[in-house]
Coordinates of C-alpha atoms in Angstrom, one line a residue:
M1 CA -12.8 -20.6 23.5
E2 CA -12.9 -22.0 20.6
L3 CA -16.3 -21.3 20.1
R4 CA -15.7 -18.0 20.9
A5 CA -12.9 -17.7 19.0
R6 CA -14.9 -18.3 16.1
E7 CA -17.6 -16.3 16.9
G8 CA -15.0 -13.2 17.5
V9 CA -14.4 -14.0 13.3
D10 CA -15.2 -10.5 12.1
R11 CA -18.1 -11.9 8.9
V12 CA -19.3 -7.6 7.6
L13 CA -15.4 -7.6 7.1
L14 CA -14.7 -11.5 5.7
V15 CA -17.4 -10.7 3.2
S16 CA -17.4 -7.1 1.7
V17 CA -13.1 -7.7 1.1
G18 CA -14.0 -10.8 -0.3
L19 CA -17.0 -8.9 -2.9
L20 CA -14.9 -6.5 -4.0
V21 CA -11.5 -9.5 -4.5
L22 CA -14.3 -11.7 -6.5
I23 CA -15.7 -8.8 -8.4
A24 CA -12.3 -7.6 -9.1
L25 CA -11.4 -11.3 -10.8
L26 CA -13.6 -10.8 -13.5
L27 CA -12.7 -7.5 -14.5
L28 CA -9.4 -8.5 -13.9
E29 CA -10.7 -11.6 -16.3
S30 CA -11.5 -8.9 -19.5
A31 CA -9.3 -6.0 -18.4
L32 CA -5.8 -8.3 -18.7
R33 CA -6.6 -9.9 -22.1
G34 CA -5.4 -6.9 -23.6
V35 CA -2.3 -5.9 -21.8
G36 CA 1.1 -6.3 -22.7
S37 CA 3.5 -6.6 -19.8
G38 CA 3.3 -9.9 -18.7
A39 CA 0.2 -9.1 -16.1
T40 CA -1.7 -12.8 -15.7
L41 CA -4.8 -13.4 -13.8
S42 CA -2.9 -16.5 -12.4
A43 CA -0.5 -14.3 -11.3
H44 CA -3.3 -11.9 -9.7
V45 CA -4.5 -15.1 -8.3
I46 CA -0.8 -16.6 -6.6
R47 CA -1.2 -13.5 -4.8
L48 CA -4.4 -13.8 -3.1
G49 CA -3.3 -16.4 -2.1
L50 CA -0.1 -14.7 -0.3
A51 CA -2.6 -11.3 0.5
L52 CA -4.2 -14.1 2.2
G53 CA -1.9 -14.8 4.5
V54 CA -1.1 -12.5 5.3
G55 CA -3.8 -11.6 6.1
V56 CA -4.3 -14.3 8.6
A57 CA -0.8 -14.6 10.6
A58 CA -1.4 -10.0 11.0
Y59 CA -4.8 -11.9 12.4
H60 CA -2.7 -13.4 14.8
M61 CA -1.0 -11.1 16.1
D62 CA -1.4 -9.0 18.5
H63 CA -1.7 -6.0 17.6
R64 CA 0.0 -3.7 21.1
R65 CA 3.7 -6.1 20.4
L66 CA 3.4 -4.6 17.2
A67 CA 2.2 -0.7 17.4
R68 CA 4.9 -1.6 20.7
L69 CA 7.5 -2.4 17.6
S70 CA 6.4 0.0 15.6
P71 CA 9.3 2.7 15.5
A72 CA 11.2 0.0 13.6
L73 CA 9.1 -0.7 11.3
F74 CA 9.2 3.6 10.4
L75 CA 12.5 3.8 9.9
V76 CA 12.3 1.0 7.7
A77 CA 10.4 1.9 5.2
L78 CA 12.1 5.6 5.7
G79 CA 15.4 3.5 5.1
L80 CA 13.9 2.3 1.9
S81 CA 12.5 5.4 1.2
A82 CA 15.6 7.3 0.9
I83 CA 17.2 4.3 -1.5
A84 CA 15.0 4.2 -4.0
I85 CA 15.6 7.8 -4.6
T86 CA 18.3 7.1 -5.5
S87 CA 18.4 3.0 -6.3
G88 CA 14.6 2.5 -7.1
A89 CA 13.9 1.1 -10.6
V90 CA 12.7 4.2 -13.1
R91 CA 9.8 3.7 -13.8
A92 CA 7.2 6.0 -16.2
G93 CA 9.4 9.1 -14.6
T94 CA 9.6 8.0 -11.8
R95 CA 11.6 5.4 -8.2
R96 CA 8.3 4.1 -6.3
W97 CA 10.0 0.7 -6.8
L98 CA 12.5 -1.5 -5.6
E99 CA 13.7 -4.6 -6.6
V100 CA 15.7 -7.5 -5.6
G101 CA 15.6 -9.9 -7.5
T102 CA 12.4 -11.2 -9.3
L103 CA 10.7 -9.3 -6.7
T104 CA 9.2 -5.8 -6.4
L105 CA 8.5 -3.9 -3.6
Q106 CA 7.4 -0.3 -3.9
P107 CA 8.3 1.9 -0.1
G108 CA 5.3 3.9 -0.5
E109 CA 2.4 1.0 0.1
L110 CA 5.0 -0.1 3.5
A111 CA 4.5 3.8 4.2
K112 CA 0.9 3.9 4.6
I113 CA 0.2 1.0 7.2
S114 CA 4.1 2.3 9.1
L115 CA 2.7 6.4 9.7
V116 CA -1.0 4.6 10.7
L117 CA 1.1 1.9 13.3
L118 CA 3.5 4.8 14.9
L119 CA 0.7 7.3 14.5
A120 CA -2.0 4.8 17.1
H121 CA 1.2 4.4 19.6
L122 CA 2.2 7.8 19.5
I123 CA -0.7 9.4 20.3
A124 CA -2.3 6.3 22.8
R125 CA 0.0 6.8 25.5
S126 CA -0.1 10.6 24.8
R127 CA -2.8 10.6 27.1
H128 CA -3.1 14.5 26.6
E129 CA -5.7 16.6 25.7
P130 CA -4.1 17.9 22.9
L131 CA -0.7 16.1 22.9
S132 CA 1.6 15.6 24.7
R133 CA 4.3 17.9 23.4
R134 CA 6.2 15.0 22.7
A135 CA 3.9 13.2 21.0
T136 CA 3.0 16.6 18.2
V137 CA 6.7 16.4 17.7
G138 CA 7.0 12.5 16.3
W139 CA 3.7 13.3 14.5
I140 CA 5.2 16.4 13.2
A141 CA 8.6 14.2 12.4
A142 CA 7.2 10.4 11.0
S143 CA 4.4 12.7 9.1
G144 CA 7.2 14.6 7.2
A145 CA 9.4 12.5 7.1
L146 CA 7.8 10.3 5.9
V147 CA 5.7 12.5 3.3
L148 CA 9.4 14.2 2.1
A149 CA 11.3 11.5 0.7
V150 CA 8.5 9.8 -0.9
A151 CA 7.6 12.8 -2.7
A152 CA 11.1 12.3 -3.3
Q153 CA 11.2 9.7 -5.5
P154 CA 8.7 11.7 -6.7
D155 CA 5.7 9.9 -5.8
L156 CA 3.1 12.9 -4.8
G157 CA 0.2 10.5 -4.9
S158 CA 1.1 8.4 -2.6
A159 CA 2.6 11.3 0.0
A160 CA -0.7 12.8 -0.1
I161 CA -2.1 9.9 1.4
L162 CA 0.1 10.2 4.1
F163 CA -0.7 13.5 5.1
G164 CA -3.7 12.6 4.3
I165 CA -3.4 9.6 6.7
G166 CA -0.9 11.7 9.8
V167 CA -3.9 15.1 10.1
G168 CA -6.9 12.1 9.6
M169 CA -5.5 10.4 13.1
V170 CA -4.3 13.0 15.1
F171 CA -8.3 14.6 14.2
F172 CA -9.4 11.5 15.2
S173 CA -7.8 12.1 18.6
G174 CA -9.5 14.0 18.9
V175 CA -7.5 16.6 19.4
T176 CA -9.4 20.5 19.3
I177 CA -7.6 23.6 16.8
S178 CA -8.4 26.9 17.3
R179 CA -9.1 28.7 14.7
K180 CA -6.6 30.7 14.1
W181 CA -4.0 28.4 13.9
M182 CA -7.0 26.6 11.0
L183 CA -7.0 29.5 9.2
A184 CA -2.7 30.7 9.6
A185 CA -2.6 26.3 8.3
G186 CA -5.3 27.1 5.0
G187 CA -3.6 30.4 5.0
S188 CA 0.4 29.1 4.6
A189 CA -1.1 26.3 2.3
V190 CA -2.6 28.4 -0.5
M191 CA 0.4 30.9 -0.5
A192 CA 2.7 27.6 -1.2
L193 CA 0.7 26.8 -4.1
P194 CA 2.9 29.0 -6.4
L195 CA 5.6 28.3 -5.4
I196 CA 5.2 24.6 -5.7
W197 CA 4.5 24.9 -8.9
V198 CA 7.0 26.5 -9.9
F199 CA 9.5 24.9 -7.6
G200 CA 8.3 21.6 -6.8
L201 CA 6.2 20.2 -9.1
R202 CA 8.1 18.1 -12.6
D203 CA 6.9 19.1 -16.0
Y204 CA 5.5 16.7 -16.6
Q205 CA 3.2 16.4 -13.6
R206 CA 2.1 20.6 -13.8
T207 CA 1.5 19.0 -17.9
R208 CA -0.7 16.5 -16.8
I209 CA -2.0 19.0 -14.1
L210 CA -3.4 21.3 -16.6
S211 CA -4.4 18.0 -19.2
F212 CA -6.9 17.3 -16.4
L213 CA -8.5 21.1 -16.8
N214 CA -8.8 20.5 -20.4
P215 CA -8.1 16.9 -21.6
E216 CA -9.4 17.9 -24.8
S217 CA -6.5 20.4 -25.8
D218 CA -4.2 17.8 -25.5
P219 CA -6.5 14.2 -26.6
L220 CA -3.5 11.7 -27.9
G221 CA -1.1 12.8 -25.8
A222 CA -1.6 14.1 -21.7
G223 CA -5.3 14.0 -22.2
Y224 CA -5.9 10.8 -23.8
Q225 CA -6.0 8.9 -19.5
T226 CA -8.3 11.5 -18.7
L227 CA -10.3 11.2 -22.4
Q228 CA -10.1 7.8 -22.6
A229 CA -12.2 6.8 -18.4
S230 CA -14.8 9.4 -19.3
I231 CA -15.4 7.3 -22.7
A232 CA -15.8 3.6 -20.9
V233 CA -17.2 4.8 -17.9
G234 CA -20.1 6.8 -19.7
S235 CA -20.3 4.2 -22.4
G236 CA -21.8 1.6 -19.6
G237 CA -25.9 3.3 -19.8
L238 CA -27.5 1.8 -16.8
F239 CA -27.3 -2.1 -17.1
G240 CA -23.2 -2.0 -18.5
T241 CA -22.4 -3.3 -22.1
G242 CA -21.8 -6.8 -20.5
W243 CA -19.1 -9.1 -18.9
L244 CA -15.7 -9.1 -21.8
Q245 CA -18.2 -6.6 -23.8
G246 CA -16.6 -3.2 -23.5
P247 CA -15.5 -2.1 -26.2
Q248 CA -12.5 0.4 -24.5
T249 CA -10.7 -2.1 -22.5
S250 CA -11.9 -5.4 -25.9
L251 CA -10.1 -2.7 -27.8
Q252 CA -7.7 -1.7 -25.8
F253 CA -8.2 2.7 -26.2
L254 CA -8.5 2.6 -22.3
P255 CA -5.2 2.5 -20.2
A256 CA -4.0 0.3 -17.7
P257 CA -6.9 -0.8 -17.4
H258 CA -6.2 -3.7 -14.7
T259 CA -3.8 -1.6 -12.7
D260 CA -4.8 1.9 -12.4
F261 CA -8.6 2.2 -14.8
V262 CA -10.0 -0.8 -13.7
F263 CA -13.1 0.7 -12.3
A264 CA -13.2 1.8 -15.6
V265 CA -13.7 -1.9 -16.8
L266 CA -16.4 -2.1 -13.4
A267 CA -19.0 0.9 -15.0
E268 CA -18.7 0.0 -18.9
E269 CA -18.7 -3.9 -19.3
F270 CA -20.9 -3.3 -15.3
G271 CA -22.8 0.6 -15.5
F272 CA -24.4 2.2 -13.1
L273 CA -25.5 -0.4 -11.4
G274 CA -22.1 -2.5 -10.6
V275 CA -20.7 0.7 -10.0
V276 CA -23.5 1.5 -7.2
A277 CA -22.4 -2.4 -5.4
V278 CA -18.5 -1.3 -5.6
L279 CA -19.2 1.8 -3.4
A280 CA -21.8 -0.4 -1.6
L281 CA -19.6 -2.4 -0.8
Y282 CA -16.7 0.0 0.0
L283 CA -18.7 2.1 2.1
V284 CA -19.5 -0.9 4.2
L285 CA -16.2 -1.7 4.7
G286 CA -15.6 2.2 5.9
L287 CA -18.1 1.7 8.5
R288 CA -17.8 -1.8 10.2
L289 CA -13.5 0.0 10.3
L290 CA -14.8 2.8 12.2
Q291 CA -17.4 0.2 14.2
I292 CA -14.2 -1.2 14.9
A293 CA -12.8 1.8 16.6
V294 CA -15.6 2.8 18.4
E295 CA -15.9 -0.9 20.0
A296 CA -11.9 -0.6 20.7
V297 CA -12.7 2.2 22.3
E298 CA -15.3 1.6 24.7
N299 CA -12.3 -1.7 25.7
K300 CA -10.2 1.3 26.9
D301 CA -7.8 0.3 23.5
P302 CA -7.0 3.2 22.0
T303 CA -3.7 2.1 20.2
G304 CA -6.8 -0.7 18.4
A305 CA -8.8 2.4 18.0
F306 CA -6.2 4.8 16.5
M307 CA -4.6 1.8 14.1
V308 CA -8.3 1.0 12.9
G309 CA -9.0 4.2 11.8
G310 CA -5.7 5.2 10.4
F311 CA -6.7 2.2 7.9
F312 CA -9.8 3.2 7.3
L313 CA -8.1 6.3 5.9
M314 CA -5.1 4.6 4.2
L315 CA -8.1 1.6 2.2
H316 CA -10.7 4.9 1.6
L317 CA -8.4 7.8 1.4
Q318 CA -6.9 5.9 -1.6
A319 CA -10.2 4.5 -2.8
L320 CA -11.8 7.7 -3.6
Y321 CA -9.3 9.5 -5.5
N322 CA -8.9 6.3 -7.6
I323 CA -13.3 6.3 -8.4
A324 CA -12.5 10.5 -8.6
M325 CA -9.6 10.1 -10.7
V326 CA -11.8 7.8 -13.2
A327 CA -14.6 9.9 -12.4
G328 CA -12.3 12.8 -14.6
I329 CA -13.2 14.7 -11.0
V330 CA -8.9 14.6 -10.1
P331 CA -5.8 15.0 -12.4
I332 CA -4.2 11.2 -13.1
K333 CA -2.3 9.9 -10.3
G334 CA -1.0 6.4 -10.0
F335 CA -3.3 4.6 -7.2
P336 CA -4.9 1.8 -7.1
L337 CA -8.0 0.7 -6.1
P338 CA -7.6 -1.8 -2.6
F339 CA -8.5 -5.0 -3.5
M340 CA -9.5 -4.4 -6.6
S341 CA -7.1 -3.1 -8.9
Y342 CA -3.5 -5.5 -10.2
G343 CA -0.5 -6.0 -8.6
G344 CA 1.0 -7.2 -5.2
N345 CA 2.6 -4.4 -3.0
S346 CA -0.6 -2.3 -2.4
L347 CA -2.8 -5.8 -2.1
L348 CA -1.1 -7.1 0.4
I349 CA -0.3 -4.6 2.6
A350 CA -4.5 -3.5 2.3
A351 CA -5.0 -7.7 3.2
A352 CA -2.7 -6.8 6.3
A353 CA -4.3 -4.3 7.9
I354 CA -8.0 -5.9 7.2
G355 CA -6.0 -8.5 9.2
L356 CA -5.1 -6.2 11.1
A357 CA -9.1 -4.9 12.1
A358 CA -9.7 -8.6 12.3
S359 CA -7.8 -8.9 15.4
V360 CA -8.6 -5.3 17.4
R361 CA -12.0 -6.7 16.9
R362 CA -12.1 -10.4 18.4
R363 CA -9.5 -9.6 21.4
N364 CA -11.9 -7.5 22.3
F365 CA -14.4 -9.2 21.9
L366 CA -13.4 -12.0 23.9
T367 CA -12.5 -9.5 26.8

């Protein structure tokens, strides 16, 4: 039995995540040299140790039992998100964080994994095509409540990821949507854009979008982050400037190099080849998660399948946006790059997701 348990350990997940973390340590050693916020590499290493503990604990959990507890976890995440709206610590004009002594909790991160677990539970229990009315109402209510609560902080980036998780998991369930409903939803979204622009966005958010469209119009203000990230990415060339040798990073021109723009540090110091290597690791990780989800379907484990599919969306939507943001393709948002950015909340949630995905694979492997 011990040999079979070892065989159930997913080496592809471990190696791909482990390499991302090791590369991140090199990047953070460079990025943290000029950061004056008190962030240190040793603190990040401690958080990595905590994340490892969370991942191991998640690996030994029964994902089906955890799914049955998902409504309670969802209510906790929703309650914390609501508290953050009025009582959260104000940083950069938002209330995304709750401070408890020396600990800082970001409800938006907990909201992501709680939504994945709840939707996996609802969709797996429905066993209808299309989804039963009860499951459909639950999906819309749960997704909408979390999206609105997180957006009100305001954290539109995390709200967009939550929306993507909600929509993506329903598509994973195999639900077919008629062209009429798709056109109606698309048309409603287009008509709502002017209202969102006028009433849903704050002044700094509108400025950020306009500066993304034309960053040269305010190179020292709203367009500064986009321009400096573009310079860092462009200066890397094929092989990069070398580890610890990136001028944008070392001279502190690149904003938030250890968090939002760690991918720009990678492009500057390790060049196109380094970027390709990291993208390949994310691709391998994503394909492995999807393969685990398929194996769960084959083993008649719909809860595990939808759960792992949701984790794929949670991690890769965030990674895709962060990379596109650094490349100047989308507006700047405060998105950490999974497993690579400095921080605690995102790292712990990502570790829990990988641990649960490995648990799904192990339990299906041993059956």
